[in-house]
Coordinates of C-alpha atoms in Angstrom, one line a residue:
M215 CA 4.8 21.4 36.6
G216 CA 6.1 24.7 35.4
G217 CA 4.9 25.8 31.7
G218 CA 1.7 24.4 32.1
Y219 CA 2.5 20.6 29.9
V220 CA 2.4 17.3 31.5
F221 CA 4.7 14.6 31.2
G222 CA 3.7 11.0 32.1
S223 CA 4.1 7.4 31.5
A224 CA 1.2 4.9 31.1
R225 CA 0.9 1.2 32.3
S226 CA -1.7 -1.3 31.0
G227 CA -5.1 -0.2 32.6
Q228 CA -4.0 3.1 33.6
T229 CA -4.8 6.6 32.3
A230 CA -2.2 9.6 32.2
M231 CA -2.0 12.6 30.4
V232 CA 0.5 12.7 27.8
A233 CA 2.7 15.6 26.3
L234 CA 2.0 15.6 22.7
V235 CA 4.9 17.8 21.4
L236 CA 4.7 19.2 18.0
V237 CA 7.7 19.1 15.8
V238 CA 8.1 21.2 13.2
G239 CA 9.9 21.7 9.9
S240 CA 10.4 20.0 6.9
F241 CA 13.9 17.9 6.9
F242 CA 16.1 20.3 5.2
A243 CA 15.0 20.6 1.8
G244 CA 15.8 16.7 1.4
Y245 CA 19.1 16.7 2.5
I246 CA 20.1 13.7 4.4
F247 CA 23.2 14.9 6.8
G248 CA 23.0 17.7 9.3
N249 CA 21.5 17.8 12.7
N250 CA 19.4 14.6 12.8
A251 CA 17.5 15.5 16.0
P252 CA 14.0 16.5 15.9
I253 CA 13.5 20.0 16.1
Y254 CA 10.9 20.9 19.1
I255 CA 9.5 24.9 18.4
P256 CA 6.3 26.2 18.1
Q257 CA 4.1 25.5 15.2
A258 CA 4.0 28.2 12.6
S259 CA 0.7 30.2 12.6
S260 CA -1.9 29.4 9.4
S261 CA -1.0 31.5 6.4
S262 CA -3.9 34.4 5.9
N263 CA -6.9 33.7 3.6
S264 CA -7.8 30.7 5.3
N265 CA -9.7 29.2 8.1
S266 CA -7.7 27.1 10.6
S267 CA -8.8 25.6 14.2
S268 CA -6.6 23.5 16.9
S269 CA -6.8 22.1 19.9
S270 CA -3.2 23.0 21.4
S271 CA -2.1 25.7 24.0
Q272 CA 1.4 27.2 23.9
S273 CA 3.6 26.7 26.9
P274 CA 6.4 29.2 27.2
S275 CA 9.2 27.2 26.4
G276 CA 7.8 26.6 22.9
L277 CA 6.2 23.1 23.5
L278 CA 2.6 22.6 23.1
D279 CA 0.7 20.7 25.1
F280 CA -2.7 18.7 24.6
A281 CA -5.4 17.3 26.8
N282 CA -5.5 14.2 25.0
R283 CA -4.8 11.2 27.0
I284 CA -2.7 7.9 26.9
E285 CA -5.1 5.1 27.3
I286 CA -5.7 1.6 26.1
T287 CA -8.7 2.2 24.3
H288 CA -11.2 -0.2 22.4
R289 CA -13.9 0.6 20.2
R290 CA -17.6 0.9 22.0
T291 CA -21.0 1.1 20.7
P292 CA -22.4 3.7 20.4
L293 CA -18.9 5.5 19.7
V294 CA -18.3 8.8 21.8
I295 CA -15.1 10.8 21.2
P296 CA -14.2 12.5 24.4
E297 CA -14.2 16.1 24.8
R298 CA -10.5 16.6 25.5
G299 CA -9.5 14.7 22.4
V300 CA -9.3 10.9 21.1
N301 CA -6.8 9.0 23.4
V302 CA -3.7 8.0 22.7
C303 CA -2.1 4.5 22.4
P304 CA 0.5 4.0 24.7
L305 CA 4.0 3.5 23.0
E306 CA 4.4 0.2 22.8
F307 CA 1.9 0.1 20.1
N308 CA 3.4 2.5 17.3
E309 CA 3.5 0.0 14.9
H310 CA -0.1 -1.2 15.3
I311 CA -1.5 -3.2 12.1
P312 CA -5.0 -3.7 13.4
C313 CA -5.7 -6.9 10.6
H314 CA -2.3 -8.1 10.9
N315 CA -2.4 -8.4 14.9
V316 CA -0.1 -11.5 15.9
T317 CA -2.1 -11.4 19.4
Y318 CA -5.1 -11.8 17.9
I319 CA -4.2 -14.0 14.8
Q320 CA -2.5 -16.6 17.7
Q321 CA -6.3 -16.7 18.9
L322 CA -7.4 -17.9 15.6
L323 CA -4.6 -20.5 14.8
P324 CA -6.9 -23.6 15.8
S325 CA -9.5 -22.4 13.1
L326 CA -7.0 -21.7 10.2
N327 CA -5.7 -23.5 7.7
L328 CA -2.0 -23.4 8.4
S329 CA -0.8 -26.0 5.7
R330 CA -2.1 -23.3 3.2
R331 CA -0.4 -20.5 5.6
E332 CA -4.2 -18.9 6.1
E333 CA -2.7 -17.3 9.3
L334 CA -0.6 -14.6 7.0
E335 CA -3.8 -13.7 5.3
R336 CA -5.8 -10.4 6.7
H337 CA -7.8 -11.1 10.0
C338 CA -9.6 -8.1 11.5
P339 CA -10.5 -8.4 15.0
P340 CA -14.5 -8.1 15.9
L341 CA -15.1 -4.4 16.5
E342 CA -15.3 -4.4 20.6
Q343 CA -11.7 -5.7 20.4
R344 CA -10.2 -3.1 17.9
L345 CA -8.5 0.0 19.3
F346 CA -9.8 3.4 19.4
C347 CA -6.5 5.5 20.1
L348 CA -4.2 7.4 18.0
V349 CA -1.2 5.4 17.2
P350 CA 2.2 7.3 18.8
P351 CA 5.4 7.4 16.5
P352 CA 8.3 5.1 18.1
K353 CA 10.8 7.1 20.1
D354 CA 12.6 9.4 18.0
Y355 CA 11.4 9.2 15.1
K356 CA 12.0 11.8 12.2
I357 CA 10.7 13.4 9.3
P358 CA 11.0 10.9 6.5
I359 CA 14.2 11.5 4.0
R360 CA 12.9 12.6 1.2
W361 CA 12.7 10.9 -2.6
P362 CA 14.8 10.0 -4.6
T363 CA 17.9 9.9 -1.6
S364 CA 15.4 7.5 0.6
R365 CA 15.7 5.1 -2.1
D366 CA 19.0 4.5 -0.6
Y367 CA 19.2 5.7 2.9
V368 CA 15.8 5.9 5.5
W369 CA 16.4 7.0 9.2
R370 CA 17.4 3.7 11.6
S371 CA 14.8 5.2 14.3
N372 CA 11.9 5.3 12.0
V373 CA 11.9 1.7 11.5
N374 CA 14.0 0.4 14.3
H375 CA 14.7 -3.1 13.6
T376 CA 17.5 -5.3 12.9
H377 CA 16.7 -8.9 12.0
L378 CA 16.6 -8.2 8.3
A379 CA 20.1 -6.7 8.1
E380 CA 21.7 -9.2 10.2
V381 CA 19.7 -12.1 8.1
K382 CA 20.3 -10.5 4.7
G383 CA 23.1 -8.3 5.0
G384 CA 25.2 -10.7 2.9
Q385 CA 22.3 -10.6 0.3
N386 CA 22.7 -6.8 0.3
W387 CA 19.1 -6.0 1.1
V388 CA 19.9 -3.4 4.0
H389 CA 23.0 -2.5 6.0
E390 CA 23.3 -0.3 9.2
Q391 CA 25.0 2.9 8.7
G392 CA 25.0 5.0 11.9
E393 CA 21.9 6.8 12.4
L394 CA 20.6 5.3 8.9
W395 CA 20.0 2.2 7.1
W396 CA 21.3 1.7 3.7
F397 CA 19.9 -0.4 0.8
P398 CA 22.6 -1.2 -1.6
G399 CA 19.9 -2.7 -4.2
G400 CA 20.7 -6.3 -3.9
G401 CA 18.1 -9.4 -3.1
T402 CA 18.5 -12.5 -2.3
H403 CA 18.8 -13.6 -6.1
F404 CA 20.2 -10.3 -7.1
K405 CA 23.1 -9.5 -4.4
H406 CA 25.2 -8.0 -7.4
G407 CA 22.3 -5.4 -7.5
A408 CA 19.0 -5.3 -8.9
P409 CA 20.0 -3.3 -12.3
E410 CA 22.2 -6.4 -13.3
Y411 CA 19.3 -8.7 -12.4
I412 CA 16.7 -6.8 -14.3
Q413 CA 18.9 -6.6 -17.6
R414 CA 19.0 -10.4 -17.6
L415 CA 15.5 -10.8 -17.2
G416 CA 15.2 -8.5 -20.2
N417 CA 17.5 -10.4 -22.3
M418 CA 15.8 -13.7 -21.1
T419 CA 12.4 -12.2 -22.2
T420 CA 13.5 -10.7 -25.7
N421 CA 16.1 -13.2 -26.8
E422 CA 19.1 -11.0 -25.8
T423 CA 17.6 -7.9 -28.0
G424 CA 16.3 -5.7 -25.6
D425 CA 15.1 -4.9 -22.0
L426 CA 11.7 -5.7 -20.2
R427 CA 9.9 -2.4 -21.3
S428 CA 10.5 -3.2 -24.6
A429 CA 9.6 -6.9 -24.2
G430 CA 5.8 -4.8 -23.2
V431 CA 6.3 -5.3 -19.6
E432 CA 4.5 -2.0 -18.1
Q433 CA 2.9 -3.6 -14.6
V434 CA 4.3 -5.9 -12.5
L435 CA 3.1 -7.9 -9.5
D436 CA 6.2 -8.3 -7.0
V437 CA 5.6 -11.3 -4.6
G438 CA 7.5 -11.6 -1.4
C439 CA 9.0 -8.2 -2.5
G440 CA 11.3 -7.9 0.7
V441 CA 12.4 -4.2 0.9
A442 CA 11.3 -3.7 -2.7
S443 CA 14.7 -3.0 -4.5
F444 CA 13.6 -4.7 -7.6
A445 CA 10.7 -2.1 -7.7
A446 CA 12.8 0.7 -7.1
Y447 CA 15.0 -0.3 -10.0
L448 CA 12.2 -1.0 -12.1
L449 CA 11.5 2.8 -12.1
P450 CA 13.9 4.1 -14.4
L451 CA 12.3 1.7 -17.2
G452 CA 8.7 3.5 -16.1
I453 CA 7.7 0.0 -15.3
K454 CA 4.6 0.6 -12.3
T455 CA 4.9 -2.2 -9.6
M456 CA 2.3 -3.5 -7.1
S457 CA 4.8 -5.1 -4.3
F458 CA 3.5 -7.1 -1.3
A459 CA 4.9 -9.3 1.2
P460 CA 3.3 -11.0 4.4
K461 CA 4.1 -10.0 8.0
D462 CA 6.0 -13.2 8.6
G463 CA 9.6 -13.7 10.0
H464 CA 11.1 -11.4 7.5
E465 CA 10.1 -8.6 10.3
N466 CA 8.9 -5.0 8.7
Q467 CA 10.0 -5.3 5.2
I468 CA 7.1 -4.0 3.8
Q469 CA 7.6 -1.2 6.6
F470 CA 11.4 -0.5 5.1
A471 CA 9.6 -0.4 1.6
L472 CA 7.0 2.3 2.3
E473 CA 9.8 4.2 4.1
R474 CA 12.1 4.4 1.1
G475 CA 9.0 6.0 -1.0
I476 CA 8.2 2.8 -2.9
G477 CA 4.7 1.3 -3.4
A478 CA 3.9 -1.6 -1.2
M479 CA 1.4 -3.4 0.6
I480 CA 1.3 -6.5 3.6
S481 CA -0.2 -9.3 1.7
A482 CA 0.0 -13.1 1.0
I483 CA -0.7 -15.3 -1.6
A484 CA -2.8 -18.2 0.5
T485 CA -6.5 -19.4 0.5
K486 CA -8.0 -16.1 -1.1
Q487 CA -7.8 -14.3 -4.2
M488 CA -5.2 -11.2 -4.4
P489 CA -7.1 -8.0 -4.0
Y490 CA -6.6 -7.1 -7.9
P491 CA -8.6 -7.5 -10.8
S492 CA -7.9 -10.2 -13.5
S493 CA -5.6 -9.7 -16.4
S494 CA -3.8 -6.7 -14.8
F495 CA -0.3 -7.3 -14.8
D496 CA 2.4 -8.4 -17.4
M497 CA 5.0 -9.7 -15.3
V498 CA 4.5 -11.7 -11.7
H499 CA 7.8 -11.8 -10.4
C500 CA 8.9 -14.3 -7.4
S501 CA 12.4 -14.0 -6.4
R502 CA 12.5 -16.6 -3.7
C503 CA 9.6 -15.5 -2.5
R504 CA 8.9 -18.7 -0.1
V505 CA 5.5 -19.6 -2.0
D506 CA 4.9 -23.6 -2.9
W507 CA 3.4 -22.9 -6.1
H508 CA 3.1 -27.0 -6.7
E509 CA 1.3 -27.5 -4.0
N510 CA -2.3 -28.0 -3.4
D511 CA -3.0 -28.9 -7.2
G512 CA -1.0 -25.8 -8.0
V513 CA -4.2 -23.1 -7.0
L514 CA -1.9 -20.7 -6.3
I515 CA -0.1 -20.3 -9.7
K516 CA -3.6 -20.6 -11.0
E517 CA -4.0 -17.4 -9.1
V518 CA -1.1 -15.7 -11.3
N519 CA -2.6 -17.2 -14.3
R520 CA -5.9 -15.0 -13.2
L521 CA -3.7 -12.0 -12.6
L522 CA -1.5 -12.1 -15.6
R523 CA -2.4 -10.3 -19.3
T524 CA -2.2 -12.7 -21.9
N525 CA 1.1 -12.5 -23.2
G526 CA 2.6 -11.9 -19.6
Y527 CA 5.7 -13.4 -17.6
F528 CA 5.9 -15.6 -14.7
V529 CA 9.6 -14.8 -13.7
Y530 CA 10.5 -17.9 -11.3
S531 CA 14.0 -17.0 -9.3
A532 CA 14.3 -19.9 -6.7
P533 CA 16.2 -23.1 -6.2
P534 CA 14.1 -25.7 -8.2
A535 CA 14.9 -23.6 -11.6
Y536 CA 18.3 -24.4 -10.8
R537 CA 19.2 -27.0 -8.2
K538 CA 19.2 -30.7 -8.8
D539 CA 19.5 -31.8 -5.1
K540 CA 17.3 -32.7 -2.4
D541 CA 13.2 -32.7 -3.9
F542 CA 14.3 -29.5 -5.9
P543 CA 13.8 -31.7 -9.2
V544 CA 10.3 -33.3 -8.1
I545 CA 9.2 -29.5 -7.4
W546 CA 10.7 -28.2 -11.2
D547 CA 8.4 -31.3 -12.9
K548 CA 5.4 -30.7 -10.9
L549 CA 5.6 -26.7 -12.0
V550 CA 6.3 -28.0 -15.9
N551 CA 3.1 -30.1 -15.6
L552 CA 0.9 -27.3 -13.8
T553 CA 2.3 -24.7 -16.4
T554 CA 2.0 -26.8 -19.7
A555 CA -1.5 -27.6 -18.5
M556 CA -2.4 -24.0 -18.4
C557 CA -1.0 -23.6 -21.8
W558 CA 2.1 -21.2 -20.6
R559 CA 5.4 -21.6 -22.8
L560 CA 9.1 -21.7 -20.8
V561 CA 10.7 -19.1 -23.1
S562 CA 13.9 -19.3 -21.0
R563 CA 15.5 -21.0 -18.2
K564 CA 19.5 -19.8 -17.4
V565 CA 21.4 -19.0 -14.0
Q566 CA 18.8 -19.3 -11.6
T567 CA 15.7 -18.3 -13.2
A568 CA 13.1 -19.8 -15.4
I569 CA 10.4 -17.5 -17.3
W570 CA 7.3 -18.5 -18.5
V571 CA 4.5 -16.9 -21.3
K572 CA 0.9 -16.9 -20.6
E573 CA 0.2 -17.2 -24.3
G574 CA -3.7 -17.3 -23.8
D575 CA -4.6 -20.2 -26.4
E576 CA -7.8 -21.0 -25.9
A577 CA -7.8 -24.3 -28.0
C578 CA -5.1 -25.6 -25.9
L579 CA -6.9 -24.8 -23.1
R580 CA -10.2 -26.7 -24.1
K581 CA -8.4 -29.3 -25.2
N582 CA -6.4 -29.8 -22.1
A583 CA -9.8 -29.4 -19.8
E584 CA -11.3 -32.4 -21.8
L585 CA -8.5 -34.1 -21.0
E586 CA -9.3 -33.3 -17.3
L587 CA -6.1 -31.4 -16.7
I588 CA -7.5 -28.4 -15.7
T589 CA -11.1 -27.0 -15.0
I590 CA -12.1 -23.9 -16.8
C591 CA -13.5 -21.3 -14.6
D592 CA -17.4 -20.6 -14.9
S593 CA -17.7 -16.6 -16.4
K594 CA -20.2 -15.9 -13.4
D595 CA -17.3 -16.7 -11.1
V596 CA -15.0 -14.5 -13.2
S597 CA -17.0 -11.3 -13.0
K598 CA -16.9 -10.8 -9.2
V599 CA -14.5 -8.2 -7.6
S600 CA -11.5 -9.7 -5.8
W601 CA -12.0 -9.2 -2.1
K602 CA -12.4 -12.0 0.0
V603 CA -13.1 -14.2 -2.1
P604 CA -11.6 -17.8 -2.0
L605 CA -9.2 -19.1 -4.6
R606 CA -10.7 -21.1 -7.0
D607 CA -8.8 -24.5 -8.7
C608 CA -9.7 -23.4 -12.4
V609 CA -8.4 -21.8 -15.2
D610 CA -10.0 -18.6 -17.0
I611 CA -10.0 -18.4 -20.7
S612 CA -9.2 -14.5 -21.3
E613 CA -11.7 -13.5 -24.2
N614 CA -10.8 -10.7 -25.8
T615 CA -8.4 -9.1 -23.1
P616 CA -9.0 -5.1 -23.3
Q617 CA -5.7 -3.2 -24.4
K618 CA -3.8 -0.6 -22.6
S619 CA -5.0 2.6 -23.3
S620 CA -4.1 6.1 -21.4
S621 CA -6.7 7.6 -23.5
Y622 CA -10.1 5.7 -22.9
P623 CA -10.0 2.0 -21.1
T624 CA -12.5 0.2 -22.9
S625 CA -13.6 -1.7 -20.0
L626 CA -14.9 1.3 -18.7
R627 CA -17.8 1.0 -21.3
K628 CA -19.4 -2.3 -19.7
I629 CA -19.8 -0.5 -16.7
G630 CA -21.7 2.7 -17.6
I631 CA -18.8 5.0 -18.2
S632 CA -18.4 6.8 -21.2
E633 CA -15.6 8.2 -22.9
D634 CA -16.4 11.8 -22.0
E635 CA -17.2 11.1 -18.6
F636 CA -13.5 9.5 -18.8
T637 CA -12.0 12.3 -20.5
S638 CA -14.0 14.8 -18.2
D639 CA -12.8 13.3 -15.1
T640 CA -9.2 13.5 -16.3
N641 CA -9.4 16.9 -17.1
F642 CA -10.9 18.1 -13.8
W643 CA -8.1 16.3 -12.0
R644 CA -5.6 17.6 -13.7
E645 CA -6.4 21.3 -12.7
Q646 CA -7.5 20.5 -9.3
V647 CA -4.5 18.7 -8.6
N648 CA -2.0 21.8 -9.8
R649 CA -4.4 23.9 -7.1
Y650 CA -3.8 20.9 -4.4
W651 CA -0.4 21.9 -4.8
E652 CA -0.6 25.9 -4.4
L653 CA -2.9 25.2 -1.6
M654 CA -0.4 23.0 0.2
K655 CA 2.6 25.3 0.1
V656 CA 5.2 22.7 0.2
N657 CA 7.8 21.4 -2.1
K658 CA 7.3 18.2 -4.6
T659 CA 10.0 16.4 -2.2
E660 CA 7.4 16.6 0.9
V661 CA 5.1 14.4 -1.0
R662 CA 6.2 11.0 -2.1
N663 CA 3.6 8.3 -0.9
V664 CA 0.0 9.3 -1.8
M665 CA -3.5 7.5 -1.5
D666 CA -6.3 7.8 -3.4
T667 CA -9.2 6.6 -1.1
N668 CA -11.9 6.6 -3.7
A669 CA -9.8 6.4 -7.0
F670 CA -12.8 6.0 -9.6
V671 CA -11.2 5.9 -12.9
G672 CA -7.5 7.2 -11.6
G673 CA -8.0 10.4 -12.6
F674 CA -6.4 12.1 -9.9
A675 CA -3.8 9.4 -9.8
A676 CA -2.9 10.4 -13.3
A677 CA -2.5 14.1 -13.0
M678 CA 0.0 13.5 -9.8
M679 CA 2.2 11.3 -11.3
N680 CA 2.3 13.0 -14.7
S681 CA 3.9 16.2 -13.3
Y682 CA 5.5 15.2 -9.6
P683 CA 7.9 12.8 -7.9
V684 CA 5.1 10.4 -6.6
W685 CA 3.6 6.9 -6.3
V686 CA -0.2 6.9 -5.9
M687 CA -2.0 3.7 -4.3
N688 CA -5.6 3.8 -6.3
V689 CA -8.2 2.3 -3.9
V690 CA -11.7 0.8 -5.1
P691 CA -13.7 0.3 -2.6
A692 CA -15.0 -3.2 -3.0
T693 CA -19.2 -1.9 -2.2
M694 CA -18.9 0.5 -5.4
K695 CA -18.7 0.5 -8.9
D696 CA -15.7 -1.7 -9.9
T697 CA -13.2 0.4 -11.7
L698 CA -10.3 -1.0 -10.9
S699 CA -9.6 -2.8 -14.2
G700 CA -9.8 0.4 -16.1
I701 CA -7.4 1.8 -13.9
Y702 CA -5.0 -0.8 -14.6
Q703 CA -5.7 -0.7 -18.3
R704 CA -4.5 3.2 -18.3
G705 CA -1.7 2.0 -16.9
L706 CA -1.8 2.5 -12.9
T707 CA -2.0 0.3 -10.0
G708 CA -4.4 -0.1 -7.5
V709 CA -6.1 -2.3 -5.0
Y710 CA -9.6 -3.3 -3.9
H711 CA -10.5 -2.6 -0.4
D712 CA -13.7 -1.7 2.0
W713 CA -12.8 1.1 4.5
C714 CA -15.1 -0.6 7.0
E715 CA -11.5 -2.2 7.8
P716 CA -8.5 -0.8 8.1
F717 CA -6.1 -1.0 5.4
S718 CA -3.1 -3.9 5.2
T719 CA -0.1 -1.1 5.9
Y720 CA 2.0 0.1 8.5
P721 CA 1.5 3.2 10.7
R722 CA 2.9 6.6 9.1
T723 CA 2.7 5.5 5.4
Y724 CA 1.5 8.0 3.3
D725 CA 2.3 12.1 2.6
L726 CA -1.1 12.5 1.2
I727 CA -4.4 10.9 1.6
H728 CA -7.4 12.1 -1.2
V729 CA -10.8 11.3 0.3
D730 CA -13.5 12.1 -2.5
K731 CA -16.9 11.5 -1.9
L732 CA -15.9 8.4 0.2
L733 CA -17.3 9.1 3.7
S734 CA -20.7 10.0 2.5
H735 CA -20.9 6.7 0.8
Y736 CA -20.3 5.0 3.9
Q737 CA -22.1 7.4 6.1
N738 CA -25.7 5.0 5.6
H739 CA -23.5 1.6 5.6
S740 CA -24.8 -0.9 7.9
G741 CA -21.5 -2.8 8.3
E742 CA -19.5 -2.7 11.3
G743 CA -16.3 -0.1 11.8
C744 CA -18.0 2.2 8.8
L745 CA -18.5 5.2 10.9
L746 CA -16.8 8.5 9.9
E747 CA -14.9 8.1 12.9
D748 CA -13.7 5.1 12.5
I749 CA -12.8 5.8 8.8
M750 CA -10.7 8.9 10.3
L751 CA -8.9 6.9 12.9
E752 CA -7.6 4.9 10.2
M753 CA -6.6 7.7 8.2
D754 CA -4.7 8.9 11.1
R755 CA -3.2 5.7 11.7
I756 CA -1.3 5.5 8.1
I757 CA -0.6 9.4 7.5
R758 CA 2.6 10.3 8.4
P759 CA 3.6 12.9 10.8
Q760 CA 2.7 16.5 8.9
G761 CA 1.0 14.7 6.2
F762 CA -2.2 16.0 4.2
I763 CA -5.5 14.5 4.1
I764 CA -7.8 16.2 1.6
I765 CA -11.2 15.5 1.8
R766 CA -14.1 16.4 -0.3
D767 CA -17.8 15.7 0.5
E768 CA -21.0 16.6 1.1
E769 CA -21.6 19.8 3.3
S770 CA -22.7 17.8 6.5
I771 CA -19.5 15.6 5.9
I772 CA -17.4 18.5 5.6
S773 CA -18.9 20.3 8.9
K774 CA -18.4 17.2 11.0
V775 CA -14.7 16.3 10.2
K776 CA -13.8 20.0 10.5
D777 CA -15.4 19.4 14.0
L778 CA -13.6 16.4 14.9
A779 CA -10.5 17.1 13.1
P780 CA -8.9 19.0 16.3
K781 CA -9.4 16.2 18.5
F782 CA -7.6 13.8 16.2
L783 CA -4.8 16.1 16.2
W784 CA -5.1 17.4 12.9
E785 CA -4.9 21.4 11.5
V786 CA -7.5 22.3 9.1
E787 CA -8.0 25.0 6.4
T788 CA -11.3 25.0 4.5
H789 CA -10.8 26.1 0.9
E790 CA -13.4 26.9 -1.9
L791 CA -12.5 25.0 -5.0
Q792 CA -15.1 24.0 -8.0
D793 CA -16.5 20.5 -8.3
K794 CA -17.0 18.9 -11.6
N795 CA -20.0 20.7 -12.1
K796 CA -18.4 24.1 -11.9
K797 CA -20.0 24.5 -8.7
T798 CA -18.4 26.1 -5.9
E799 CA -17.5 23.4 -2.7
T800 CA -15.6 23.7 0.6
V801 CA -12.5 21.4 0.6
L802 CA -11.2 20.5 4.1
F803 CA -7.2 20.6 3.7
C804 CA -6.3 18.6 7.1
R805 CA -2.6 17.9 8.1
K806 CA -1.5 15.5 10.8
K807 CA 0.4 17.3 13.4
F808 CA 4.1 16.4 14.5
W809 CA 3.3 15.1 18.2
A810 CA 5.3 12.6 20.2
I811 CA 5.3 10.8 23.6
V812 CA 7.6 12.3 26.0

């Protein structure tokens, strides 16, 4: 074929060469209309004063071709990366989520507790069944529309699923508009718009005198969030929301949320604790979240009790709160009995919503324990990191719940992090974040979804969110010091995770992934799937085309990543920056090329 590039197709069990086409340019500086087709032109040369590497050659037509092959490839031991580069998964794997793979979960069904909806939780396949190939973008994928326009509009081709629009269009979740999806801001219980609903909740929590923020709500957990319009319209109040929903019949709801630029993740409340610390949220919100809180002795609502701070609210917008037919009154009575046993107080019940407050009355809890209405949790269990921990049929007694403080979260003192160390970390990242933006050379609108893979005390996220229009998913590795409570205490949000496993999100989720001292931590880890190459593959899956991966680590790690990056179709620049000890260190700025199977 002329021009030196090869176009091929792939069938299961066959290998073919792939033309991986570079698509260059941002999305018209954030405007949503114009020429919506991707632009196929040569990658601009790297700027001066940087060291770059690439694995492509340019054809006369302006298309760049690569040696990477299309091939279904599974993880093998020992792991060997082909000289030609990491193989590319066939196009049908463009939405591959390793730990929420329907085919694998179907194999597990006989061993799962379906009455507890265990099939909706994370189930990671064994190493030999995991794919080890680059996840391609779907046909006609475009660089996402930029925030804040993306709150209301996203490209249809990026999330080309019609089911939600068909079944939820009447509730104004999402509507089709030509090449775009339009999000009017509705939901099952707020089809006339989230702002009206949010104000009603404010009235209910303040006895008609204020809004949710004046009611003390700053951090919210939205259960079964749909397309996350509730979280989107809490942002003007300065309220941060951790939104989650399972990968279920409401296909791709979390993918829609993330494409919009709203923080969300795939998760389900079923048999294990949610991956968040105790006493972290001022409100847990359930609007038709399809969770049976009244079943199994209320073990799920006892998990809500664990997650709520003292004086936090549980908002329940669902038929048992207002309907008198079918078995809804029976369900309501069970909820009242459960919440009363946990010493919650019903503060309002209006329209289609009921709101309880967790008062944290220790005397009441101990009295109810004596009456055998509840069981008090063992204090040893309360302190465990909430990662793969079974739900507990008991109630915590929150003793001296730390107050929120951006100046110094006192919970950090318990794990040996002093106020001086916290302040130093905060100041360091404030300076470094500004340098990052200078070196990335992009507009502020080109970065919205950010992940910090080893967040420590949240200094990087605080610096990013104070100065730039981003949200940050703070990840605290479950095998490292438990700082996540401190991150929540300073007003941020985040999650526990173990990077020996893939993250619970869709491909092409993040614009920027920050990787500080993470890879060296896992270098000597004995678990499966913990190699540097495994973690790089997962980062490639969840980073968007043209997204940045910034890596700081030991020199040996930096050298290895720099050598491997071209095989993952990343461009690399090296920059010399100061570390926390004022010493010079090499920092990698990797950027994922915008390639497509054609």
